[in-house]
Tab-separated table of C-alpha atoms and ligand atoms in Angstrom:
chain	number	residue	atom	x	y	z
Y	241	MET	CA	0.720	114.632	-77.288
Y	242	ASP	CA	0.347	112.936	-73.856
Y	243	PRO	CA	2.709	114.313	-71.246
Y	244	GLY	CA	5.315	111.641	-70.799
Y	245	TYR	CA	4.974	110.342	-74.379
Y	246	ALA	CA	8.347	111.714	-75.484
Y	247	ALA	CA	10.148	110.098	-72.531
Y	248	ARG	CA	8.576	106.703	-73.198
Y	249	ASP	CA	9.270	107.013	-76.921
Y	250	ALA	CA	12.944	107.648	-76.126
Y	251	ALA	CA	13.134	104.754	-73.644
Y	252	SER	CA	11.626	102.220	-76.060
Y	253	PHE	CA	13.802	103.509	-78.936
Y	254	ALA	CA	17.010	103.067	-76.902
Y	255	TYR	CA	15.926	99.722	-75.433
Y	256	ASP	CA	15.203	98.385	-78.927
Y	257	LEU	CA	18.600	99.568	-80.139
Y	258	ILE	CA	20.508	98.121	-77.163
Y	259	LEU	CA	19.001	94.650	-77.514
Y	260	GLY	CA	18.674	94.691	-81.289
Y	261	GLU	CA	22.150	95.991	-82.151
Y	262	GLY	CA	24.038	95.092	-78.986
Y	263	VAL	CA	25.113	98.678	-78.255
Y	264	ALA	CA	25.715	100.028	-74.743
Y	265	ILE	CA	23.174	102.311	-72.996
Y	266	ASP	CA	25.170	105.515	-73.471
Y	267	VAL	CA	25.737	104.807	-77.159
Y	268	ALA	CA	22.015	104.124	-77.722
Y	269	ILE	CA	20.988	107.299	-75.927
Y	270	GLU	CA	23.250	109.469	-78.062
Y	271	ALA	CA	22.711	107.551	-81.336
Y	272	ASP	CA	21.709	109.387	-84.527
Y	273	GLY	CA	17.952	109.796	-84.565
Y	274	SER	CA	17.640	109.037	-80.830
Y	275	PRO	CA	14.635	110.907	-79.377
Y	276	PHE	CA	16.696	111.228	-76.161
Y	277	ARG	CA	18.604	114.055	-77.801
Y	278	ARG	CA	15.491	116.201	-77.936
Y	279	LEU	CA	14.297	115.659	-74.360
Y	280	GLU	CA	14.066	118.293	-71.620
Y	281	THR	CA	15.932	117.505	-68.384
Y	282	ARG	CA	12.877	116.111	-66.559
Y	283	ASP	CA	11.750	113.906	-69.416
Y	284	ARG	CA	15.304	112.731	-69.864
Y	285	ALA	CA	15.455	111.615	-66.244
Y	286	LEU	CA	12.145	109.731	-66.665
Y	287	ALA	CA	13.311	108.097	-69.911
Y	288	ARG	CA	16.582	107.004	-68.288
Y	289	ALA	CA	14.727	105.619	-65.283
Y	290	ILE	CA	12.386	103.583	-67.526
Y	291	LEU	CA	15.299	102.321	-69.613
Y	292	GLY	CA	17.403	101.405	-66.563
Y	293	THR	CA	14.499	99.662	-64.820
Y	294	THR	CA	13.587	97.669	-67.928
Y	295	LEU	CA	17.168	96.424	-68.314
Y	296	ARG	CA	17.611	95.771	-64.576
Y	297	ARG	CA	14.364	93.783	-64.407
Y	298	ARG	CA	14.371	92.374	-67.937
Y	299	GLY	CA	14.164	88.713	-66.941
Y	300	GLN	CA	11.210	89.340	-64.643
Y	301	ILE	CA	9.437	91.489	-67.224
Y	302	ARG	CA	9.771	88.881	-69.952
Y	303	GLU	CA	8.505	86.166	-67.630
Y	304	ALA	CA	5.508	88.351	-66.698
Y	305	LEU	CA	4.654	89.177	-70.331
Y	306	GLY	CA	5.092	85.540	-71.300
Y	307	ARG	CA	2.178	84.683	-69.034
Y	308	PHE	CA	-0.161	86.592	-71.363
Y	309	LEU	CA	1.344	85.910	-74.777
Y	310	ASP	CA	0.412	82.548	-76.311
Y	311	LYS	CA	3.243	82.663	-78.812
Y	312	ALA	CA	6.390	84.632	-79.636
Y	313	LEU	CA	5.828	88.085	-81.146
Y	314	PRO	CA	5.934	88.089	-84.956
Y	315	ARG	CA	9.320	88.980	-86.431
Y	316	LYS	CA	8.063	91.987	-88.334
Y	317	SER	CA	6.485	93.837	-85.427
Y	318	GLY	CA	8.813	96.844	-85.256
Y	319	ARG	CA	9.376	98.197	-81.796
Y	320	LEU	CA	6.506	96.203	-80.255
Y	321	SER	CA	8.624	94.078	-77.948
Y	322	ALA	CA	10.486	97.149	-76.616
Y	323	ILE	CA	7.192	98.991	-76.135
Y	324	LEU	CA	5.694	96.068	-74.201
Y	325	GLU	CA	8.768	95.558	-72.028
Y	326	THR	CA	9.274	99.234	-71.166
Y	327	GLY	CA	5.516	99.481	-70.499
Y	328	ALA	CA	5.511	96.455	-68.191
Y	329	ALA	CA	8.583	97.836	-66.377
Y	330	GLN	CA	6.581	100.926	-65.431
Y	331	ILE	CA	3.555	98.900	-64.304
Y	332	LEU	CA	5.519	96.377	-62.257
Y	333	PHE	CA	8.415	98.375	-60.861
Y	334	MET	CA	7.870	102.120	-61.106
Y	335	ASP	CA	5.727	104.617	-59.319
Y	336	VAL	CA	3.852	105.897	-62.394
Y	337	ALA	CA	0.111	105.840	-63.165
Y	338	ASP	CA	-0.911	102.533	-64.770
Y	339	HIS	CA	-3.257	104.216	-67.236
Y	340	ALA	CA	-0.423	106.460	-68.489
Y	341	ALA	CA	1.900	103.483	-68.923
Y	342	VAL	CA	-0.726	101.503	-70.848
Y	343	SER	CA	-2.218	104.249	-72.996
Y	344	ILE	CA	1.140	105.701	-74.024
Y	345	ALA	CA	2.411	102.209	-74.898
Y	346	VAL	CA	-0.627	101.739	-77.137
Y	347	ASN	CA	-0.017	105.140	-78.760
Y	348	LEU	CA	3.644	104.271	-79.324
Y	349	ALA	CA	2.604	101.034	-81.012
Y	350	ALA	CA	0.100	102.962	-83.156
Y	351	ALA	CA	2.858	105.343	-84.273
Y	352	ASP	CA	5.170	102.528	-85.436
Y	353	ARG	CA	4.595	101.290	-88.979
Y	354	ASP	CA	5.155	97.647	-88.114
Y	355	ALA	CA	3.848	97.594	-84.547
Y	356	ARG	CA	0.585	99.377	-85.306
Y	357	HIS	CA	-1.229	96.142	-86.214
Y	358	PHE	CA	-0.585	94.932	-82.674
Y	359	LYS	CA	-1.816	97.890	-80.656
Y	360	GLY	CA	-4.866	95.908	-79.522
Y	361	LEU	CA	-2.587	93.156	-78.302
Y	362	ALA	CA	-0.383	95.695	-76.477
Y	363	ASN	CA	-3.441	97.117	-74.749
Y	364	ALA	CA	-4.799	93.705	-73.707
Y	365	VAL	CA	-1.470	92.315	-72.476
Y	366	LEU	CA	-0.476	95.379	-70.483
Y	367	ARG	CA	-3.921	95.582	-68.855
Y	368	ARG	CA	-3.533	91.990	-67.781
Y	369	VAL	CA	-0.114	92.808	-66.292
Y	370	VAL	CA	-1.805	95.587	-64.293
Y	371	GLY	CA	-4.516	93.188	-63.095
Y	372	SER	CA	-2.056	90.465	-62.062
Y	373	ARG	CA	0.726	92.671	-60.694
Y	374	GLU	CA	0.596	91.518	-57.066
Y	375	ALA	CA	0.425	87.823	-57.986
Y	376	ILE	CA	3.286	88.145	-60.484
Y	377	LEU	CA	5.582	89.877	-58.016
Y	378	ALA	CA	4.723	87.447	-55.213
Y	379	GLU	CA	5.419	84.416	-57.398
Y	380	GLN	CA	8.657	85.495	-59.078
Y	381	ASP	CA	12.165	84.607	-57.920
Y	382	ALA	CA	13.451	88.107	-58.676
Y	383	GLU	CA	17.185	87.462	-58.250
Y	384	ARG	CA	17.125	84.344	-60.379
Y	385	LEU	CA	15.050	85.844	-63.185
Y	386	ALA	CA	17.037	89.083	-63.278
Y	387	THR	CA	20.277	87.169	-63.925
Y	388	PRO	CA	21.091	85.524	-67.275
Y	389	PRO	CA	21.399	81.767	-66.543
Y	390	TRP	CA	25.046	81.500	-67.667
Y	391	LEU	CA	26.084	84.213	-65.207
Y	392	TRP	CA	24.028	82.634	-62.410
Y	393	THR	CA	25.898	79.336	-62.963
Y	394	ARG	CA	29.293	81.039	-63.082
Y	395	TRP	CA	28.747	83.040	-59.884
Y	396	THR	CA	27.371	80.006	-58.060
Y	397	ASP	CA	30.464	78.023	-59.070
Y	398	ALA	CA	32.838	80.836	-58.139
Y	399	TYR	CA	31.273	82.151	-54.919
Y	400	GLY	CA	28.634	79.632	-53.738
Y	401	ALA	CA	24.839	79.745	-53.992
Y	402	ASP	CA	24.203	82.248	-51.173
Y	403	THR	CA	26.734	84.785	-52.427
Y	404	ALA	CA	25.559	84.409	-56.039
Y	405	ARG	CA	22.051	85.247	-54.855
Y	406	ALA	CA	23.338	88.206	-52.820
Y	407	ILE	CA	25.176	89.538	-55.905
Y	408	ALA	CA	21.977	89.222	-57.961
Y	409	ALA	CA	19.986	90.951	-55.187
Y	410	ALA	CA	22.441	93.878	-55.222
Y	411	HIS	CA	21.870	94.232	-58.985
Y	412	LEU	CA	18.173	94.907	-58.394
Y	413	VAL	CA	18.885	98.124	-56.478
Y	414	GLU	CA	19.787	101.436	-58.121
Y	415	PRO	CA	23.354	102.094	-56.898
Y	416	PRO	CA	24.439	105.206	-54.988
Y	417	LEU	CA	26.674	107.868	-56.529
Y	418	ASP	CA	30.306	107.632	-55.418
Y	419	LEU	CA	32.782	110.464	-55.746
Y	420	THR	CA	36.545	110.580	-55.382
Y	421	VAL	CA	37.485	113.888	-53.803
Y	422	LYS	CA	40.730	115.647	-54.643
Y	423	GLY	CA	41.095	117.389	-51.269
Y	424	ASP	CA	38.988	117.309	-48.119
Y	425	ALA	CA	36.481	114.412	-48.343
Y	426	PRO	CA	34.565	115.146	-45.075
Y	427	LEU	CA	34.074	118.754	-46.181
Y	428	TRP	CA	32.603	117.716	-49.553
Y	429	ALA	CA	30.511	114.985	-47.938
Y	430	GLU	CA	28.954	117.654	-45.736
Y	431	ARG	CA	28.413	120.101	-48.591
Y	432	LEU	CA	26.815	117.481	-50.812
Y	433	GLY	CA	24.836	115.724	-48.086
Y	434	GLY	CA	26.752	112.448	-48.391
Y	435	LEU	CA	28.850	110.236	-46.164
Y	436	VAL	CA	32.531	109.360	-46.214
Y	437	LEU	CA	33.103	105.620	-46.702
Y	438	PRO	CA	35.913	103.849	-44.825
Y	439	THR	CA	37.845	103.770	-48.123
Y	440	GLY	CA	37.731	107.588	-48.431
Y	441	SER	CA	35.140	107.894	-51.223
Y	442	VAL	CA	32.097	110.122	-50.693
Y	443	ARG	CA	28.722	108.405	-51.214
Y	444	LEU	CA	25.373	110.065	-52.025
Y	445	ALA	CA	21.992	108.313	-52.219
Y	446	GLY	CA	20.200	110.611	-54.657
Y	447	HIS	CA	21.399	113.380	-56.958
Y	448	GLY	CA	20.444	115.643	-59.837
Y	449	PRO	CA	22.536	116.277	-62.954
Y	450	ILE	CA	26.220	115.785	-62.083
Y	451	GLU	CA	27.321	118.954	-63.894
Y	452	SER	CA	25.093	121.116	-61.652
Y	453	MET	CA	26.401	119.735	-58.363
Y	454	PRO	CA	28.569	121.973	-56.172
Y	455	GLY	CA	32.269	121.380	-56.798
Y	456	PHE	CA	31.886	120.037	-60.348
Y	457	ASP	CA	33.025	123.191	-62.165
Y	458	GLU	CA	35.898	123.834	-59.799
Y	459	GLY	CA	37.095	120.222	-60.191
Y	460	ALA	CA	36.822	119.282	-56.517
Y	461	TRP	CA	35.798	115.660	-57.236
Y	462	TRP	CA	35.050	113.126	-59.945
Y	463	VAL	CA	32.545	110.301	-60.251
Y	464	GLN	CA	34.111	106.920	-59.499
Y	465	ASP	CA	32.695	103.843	-57.813
Y	466	ALA	CA	34.275	103.285	-54.388
Y	467	ALA	CA	35.684	99.914	-55.511
Y	468	ALA	CA	37.101	101.413	-58.717
Y	469	ALA	CA	38.953	103.936	-56.549
Y	470	LEU	CA	40.869	101.229	-54.658
Y	471	PRO	CA	43.360	99.828	-57.236
Y	472	ALA	CA	45.205	103.142	-57.665
Y	473	ARG	CA	45.499	103.443	-53.862
Y	474	LEU	CA	47.422	100.138	-53.711
Y	475	PHE	CA	50.613	101.881	-54.865
Y	476	GLY	CA	50.936	103.761	-51.576
Y	477	ASP	CA	53.105	106.889	-51.684
Y	478	LEU	CA	53.558	108.012	-55.303
Y	479	ARG	CA	55.034	111.460	-54.721
Y	480	GLY	CA	57.754	112.140	-57.271
Y	481	LYS	CA	57.413	108.688	-58.858
Y	482	THR	CA	56.807	107.862	-62.506
Y	483	ALA	CA	53.616	106.001	-63.395
Y	484	ILE	CA	51.919	104.656	-66.522
Y	485	ASP	CA	48.166	104.202	-66.553
Y	486	LEU	CA	47.294	101.642	-69.242
Y	487	CYS	CA	43.758	101.563	-70.690
Y	488	ALA	CA	43.194	104.916	-69.041
Y	489	ALA	CA	40.022	106.426	-70.518
Y	490	PRO	CA	37.905	108.107	-69.199
Y	491	GLY	CA	40.663	108.805	-66.703
Y	492	GLY	CA	39.343	108.147	-63.193
Y	493	LYS	CA	42.484	106.294	-62.203
Y	494	THR	CA	44.776	108.685	-64.094
Y	495	ALA	CA	43.322	111.494	-61.979
Y	496	GLN	CA	44.001	109.538	-58.790
Y	497	LEU	CA	47.624	108.855	-59.742
Y	498	ALA	CA	48.184	112.501	-60.701
Y	499	ALA	CA	46.476	113.754	-57.522
Y	500	ALA	CA	48.760	111.431	-55.520
Y	501	GLY	CA	51.775	113.292	-56.916
Y	502	ALA	CA	52.992	110.873	-59.609
Y	503	ARG	CA	54.307	111.960	-63.019
Y	504	VAL	CA	51.713	110.116	-65.062
Y	505	THR	CA	51.507	108.902	-68.643
Y	506	ALA	CA	47.968	107.871	-69.577
Y	507	VAL	CA	47.701	105.410	-72.486
Y	508	ASP	CA	44.530	104.336	-74.261
Y	509	ILE	CA	43.920	102.819	-77.670
Y	510	SER	CA	40.964	105.093	-78.388
Y	511	GLU	CA	41.803	108.645	-79.436
Y	512	GLN	CA	38.147	109.544	-79.037
Y	513	ARG	CA	37.969	108.250	-75.468
Y	514	LEU	CA	41.224	110.072	-74.664
Y	515	GLY	CA	39.294	113.290	-75.318
Y	516	ARG	CA	37.371	112.465	-72.128
Y	517	VAL	CA	40.655	112.020	-70.231
Y	518	ARG	CA	41.885	115.431	-71.387
Y	519	GLU	CA	38.565	117.067	-70.488
Y	520	ASN	CA	38.477	115.457	-67.053
Y	521	LEU	CA	42.085	116.382	-66.269
Y	522	ALA	CA	41.467	119.982	-67.340
Y	523	ARG	CA	38.369	120.269	-65.141
Y	524	LEU	CA	40.251	118.732	-62.203
Y	525	ARG	CA	43.332	120.930	-62.778
Y	526	LEU	CA	45.510	117.820	-62.859
Y	527	ASP	CA	48.323	117.013	-65.206
Y	528	ALA	CA	49.267	113.883	-67.178
Y	529	LYS	CA	50.860	113.068	-70.519
Y	530	VAL	CA	48.116	111.540	-72.679
Y	531	ILE	CA	49.100	109.079	-75.421
Y	532	ALA	CA	46.987	107.140	-77.931
Y	533	ALA	CA	48.583	103.698	-78.264
Y	534	ASP	CA	47.971	99.986	-77.898
Y	535	ALA	CA	48.964	98.982	-74.371
Y	536	GLY	CA	50.174	95.700	-75.870
Y	537	THR	CA	52.955	97.395	-77.868
Y	538	PHE	CA	53.532	100.829	-76.270
Y	539	VAL	CA	57.173	101.381	-75.297
Y	540	PRO	CA	57.884	104.169	-72.777
Y	541	ALA	CA	61.014	106.295	-73.097
Y	542	GLU	CA	62.214	104.838	-69.786
Y	543	PRO	CA	61.023	102.126	-67.393
Y	544	VAL	CA	58.823	103.496	-64.612
Y	545	ASP	CA	58.149	102.971	-60.897
Y	546	ALA	CA	54.460	102.101	-61.223
Y	547	VAL	CA	52.199	100.615	-63.888
Y	548	LEU	CA	48.432	100.393	-63.503
Y	549	LEU	CA	46.786	97.997	-65.942
Y	550	ASP	CA	42.999	98.365	-65.865
Y	551	ALA	CA	42.543	95.765	-68.567
Y	552	PRO	CA	39.565	95.605	-70.927
Y	553	CYS	CA	37.163	93.048	-69.454
Y	554	SER	CA	33.622	91.675	-69.496
Y	555	ALA	CA	32.605	94.330	-66.929
Y	556	THR	CA	30.261	91.911	-65.142
Y	557	GLY	CA	31.204	93.674	-61.900
Y	558	THR	CA	29.438	96.820	-63.081
Y	559	ILE	CA	25.996	95.350	-63.813
Y	560	ARG	CA	24.323	97.322	-61.017
Y	561	ARG	CA	25.476	100.554	-62.721
Y	562	HIS	CA	25.208	99.241	-66.292
Y	563	PRO	CA	22.386	96.683	-66.363
Y	564	ASP	CA	22.764	96.349	-70.154
Y	565	VAL	CA	26.043	94.478	-69.573
Y	566	ALA	CA	24.121	91.458	-68.243
Y	567	TRP	CA	22.338	91.044	-71.586
Y	568	LEU	CA	25.072	92.124	-73.999
Y	569	LYS	CA	27.893	89.824	-72.881
Y	570	HIS	CA	28.200	86.205	-73.898
Y	571	PRO	CA	30.055	83.222	-72.406
Y	572	ASP	CA	32.594	83.267	-75.269
Y	573	ASP	CA	33.635	86.819	-74.399
Y	574	ILE	CA	35.340	85.708	-71.195
Y	575	GLY	CA	37.969	83.483	-72.816
Y	576	ALA	CA	38.693	85.991	-75.585
Y	577	LEU	CA	39.162	88.809	-73.050
Y	578	ALA	CA	41.339	86.628	-70.802
Y	579	THR	CA	43.727	86.104	-73.744
Y	580	ILE	CA	43.984	89.875	-74.292
Y	581	GLN	CA	44.493	90.508	-70.560
Y	582	ALA	CA	47.365	87.994	-70.421
Y	583	ARG	CA	49.043	89.637	-73.413
Y	584	LEU	CA	48.693	93.111	-71.909
Y	585	MET	CA	50.050	91.982	-68.542
Y	586	ARG	CA	53.096	90.389	-70.164
Y	587	HIS	CA	53.884	93.634	-71.975
Y	588	ALA	CA	53.050	95.862	-68.972
Y	589	THR	CA	55.730	94.029	-66.972
Y	590	THR	CA	58.396	95.173	-69.473
Y	591	MET	CA	57.560	98.839	-68.723
Y	592	LEU	CA	58.617	98.560	-65.054
Y	593	LYS	CA	61.953	99.244	-63.382
Y	594	PRO	CA	63.216	96.306	-61.313
Y	595	GLY	CA	61.454	96.614	-57.951
Y	596	GLY	CA	58.647	98.623	-59.555
Y	597	THR	CA	54.985	97.888	-58.836
Y	598	LEU	CA	52.309	96.604	-61.198
Y	599	VAL	CA	48.679	96.852	-60.168
Y	600	TYR	CA	46.456	94.713	-62.383
Y	601	CYS	CA	42.707	95.196	-62.123
Y	602	THR	CA	39.430	94.417	-63.881
Y	603	CYS	CA	35.802	95.301	-63.139
Y	604	SER	CA	34.770	91.690	-63.661
Y	605	LEU	CA	33.341	89.031	-61.346
Y	606	GLU	CA	34.852	86.267	-63.472
Y	607	ARG	CA	37.891	84.501	-62.028
Y	608	GLU	CA	39.463	83.980	-65.477
Y	609	GLU	CA	39.824	87.780	-65.657
Y	610	GLY	CA	41.142	88.124	-62.105
Y	611	GLU	CA	42.594	85.461	-59.820
Y	612	GLU	CA	43.475	83.079	-62.671
Y	613	GLN	CA	45.360	85.799	-64.558
Y	614	ILE	CA	47.574	86.387	-61.550
Y	615	HIS	CA	48.232	82.699	-60.838
Y	616	ARG	CA	49.409	82.324	-64.434
Y	617	ALA	CA	51.439	85.562	-64.394
Y	618	LEU	CA	53.235	84.558	-61.167
Y	619	ALA	CA	54.268	81.292	-62.807
Y	620	GLU	CA	55.417	82.913	-66.081
Y	621	LEU	CA	56.622	86.450	-65.429
Y	622	PRO	CA	59.295	88.064	-63.196
Y	623	LEU	CA	56.662	89.193	-60.683
Y	624	ALA	CA	56.035	88.563	-56.973
Y	625	LEU	CA	52.708	89.076	-55.220
Y	626	GLU	CA	52.554	91.847	-52.640
Y	627	PRO	CA	49.413	90.780	-50.777
Y	628	VAL	CA	46.662	93.345	-50.323
Y	629	ALA	CA	45.970	93.873	-46.611
Y	630	PRO	CA	42.899	95.423	-44.954
Y	631	GLY	CA	44.965	98.545	-44.178
Y	632	ASP	CA	45.328	99.141	-47.943
Y	633	VAL	CA	41.564	99.212	-48.484
Y	634	GLY	CA	40.072	101.232	-45.629
Y	635	GLY	CA	40.162	98.339	-43.163
Y	636	ILE	CA	37.494	96.309	-45.002
Y	637	GLY	CA	38.805	92.790	-44.339
Y	638	GLU	CA	36.097	91.003	-46.378
Y	639	ILE	CA	37.454	92.413	-49.621
Y	640	CYS	CA	40.974	91.072	-49.076
Y	641	ARG	CA	40.751	87.534	-50.366
Y	642	ASP	CA	43.868	85.319	-50.796
Y	643	GLY	CA	46.169	88.325	-51.034
Y	644	PHE	CA	44.011	89.946	-53.724
Y	645	MET	CA	41.412	92.654	-53.561
Y	646	ARG	CA	38.082	91.166	-54.618
Y	647	THR	CA	34.957	93.244	-54.164
Y	648	LEU	CA	31.422	92.015	-54.819
Y	649	PRO	CA	28.242	94.044	-55.384
Y	650	SER	CA	26.938	92.525	-52.137
Y	651	ASP	CA	29.898	93.894	-50.103
Y	652	LEU	CA	29.699	96.940	-47.828
Y	653	PRO	CA	26.085	96.428	-46.742
Y	654	MET	CA	24.444	99.383	-44.990
Y	655	GLU	CA	21.163	99.778	-43.170
Y	656	ASP	CA	19.863	101.895	-46.037
Y	657	ALA	CA	19.954	99.617	-49.131
Y	658	ARG	CA	20.285	102.716	-51.326
Y	659	LEU	CA	23.698	103.349	-49.760
Y	660	SER	CA	24.963	99.763	-49.950
Y	661	GLY	CA	27.278	97.868	-52.246
Y	662	LEU	CA	30.425	98.119	-54.327
Y	663	ASP	CA	31.073	97.403	-57.968
Y	664	GLY	CA	32.656	93.993	-58.446
Y	665	PHE	CA	36.379	94.586	-58.883
Y	666	PHE	CA	39.514	92.486	-58.794
Y	667	ALA	CA	42.978	93.920	-58.117
Y	668	ALA	CA	46.385	92.433	-57.446
Y	669	ARG	CA	49.645	94.192	-56.521
Y	670	LEU	CA	52.816	92.722	-57.977
Y	671	ARG	CA	56.480	93.660	-57.627
Y	672	LYS	CA	58.884	93.248	-60.514
Y	673	ILE	CA	61.740	91.010	-59.484
Y	674	ALA	CA	65.178	92.379	-60.401
O	268	SAM	C1	37.579	99.720	-68.264
O	268	SAM	S1	37.984	101.021	-69.340
O	268	SAM	C2	39.223	101.783	-68.386
O	268	SAM	C3	38.732	102.709	-67.297
O	268	SAM	C4	39.791	103.658	-66.805
O	268	SAM	N1	41.005	102.970	-66.406
O	268	SAM	C5	39.320	104.532	-65.658
O	268	SAM	O1	39.641	104.245	-64.513
O	268	SAM	O2	38.645	105.536	-65.918
O	268	SAM	C6	38.859	100.193	-70.579
O	268	SAM	C7	39.633	101.069	-71.567
O	268	SAM	O3	40.573	100.230	-72.217
O	268	SAM	C8	40.838	100.762	-73.486
O	268	SAM	N2	41.548	99.716	-74.246
O	268	SAM	C9	41.047	98.543	-74.705
O	268	SAM	N3	42.022	97.833	-75.319
O	268	SAM	C10	43.167	98.557	-75.222
O	268	SAM	C11	44.506	98.360	-75.651
O	268	SAM	N4	44.881	97.250	-76.291
O	268	SAM	N5	45.397	99.331	-75.394
O	268	SAM	C12	45.043	100.453	-74.747
O	268	SAM	N6	43.785	100.697	-74.319
O	268	SAM	C13	42.856	99.758	-74.549
O	268	SAM	C14	39.476	101.150	-74.001
O	268	SAM	O4	39.576	102.123	-75.032
O	268	SAM	C15	38.835	101.690	-72.710
O	268	SAM	O5	38.965	103.096	-72.653
């Protein structure tokens, strides 16, 4: 077997599953029968890189392949489309030998019962991609092609044409790894070779397997995008206070609340995902009560000082980390999620003591899931806005917009593009009126 065959087999298998069945990357990788499960560490890293690049650059790849295909691929062609797209991703965007990308793609087609009749076509098309690479890349509008048209329109309407393009440009770059540190951030930044961001998170450009990094076993830090770490900080001093973390799994924000000294109850509807919360808390030596319940009906024994509602959302703010999201979400999802978010916020308000604080957040770039939720809630519910100020978010004034925290993937630019950006997050801080 060619070296590198197993990695490419795994990448095309998962890519086919993600786009065919609409499952998320992590689910596809761990699915029954996934060749990923049999890969060695190095092959696994290569397979993940191919998969991530193909999803990140999908629009460009399809445009490039379309130049050499006279008609749509036949319906019964097995994994052919995934093999072509993952192959073209390597040729156009990765530092791998062209002949390996082409010949392994042809072998993968030959090994698939339905794609095998098209191995000649795979060979011819991918060779033509190799031959036209420079022209293709020079001619393409990368940001535009990499963004599904409905999202491009939404972001242009919400943020203007220049910012929409900057968001799309940020999605083309592999994001850095951000860590939230339990104790001394500068010390861990030095040990891990990272830098401390103004918000307190530690940022690393490159990394190996997370579990092998110093500090993982002893629970010194956890992985959390720098923007995702901000909502829990909006509560200020939590020592001795009671807090409920709604929609808590896998527990990044629960850990922050517990580390800040709150007595925390973590609620999530998924018992399975709560397993991750328990595991993370145990590794971090932090404590919280973990409860499986619907945040829309859960009734605490007593009202609390602080409620964090990290509502289920379209997750369009996380596309740079999860490029599958761009292709798996649909315009109709936004309205349906906004209805759920409104219901959860209404119920979350009932869990607070008078004067208590609600932080509502979503990892979405869509205003219906952020700003518009709060405008409606302020009109309907006994809540008052406590504006977010630069001092609450590490002094980064650009992310305080109209009293809300609104981060964009194009925020926090750095000289080194590999160290730039934030996930797109929205957060608002609200006080319950007596
Ligand atoms: C964006 S994730 C939360 C991330 C988490 N807060 C963190 O910081 O690690 C959304 C979570 O909401 C949970 N969820 C969705 N609907 C829910 C509901 N009605 N009640 C409680 N949890 C819900 C999902 O199971 C999922 O774990």
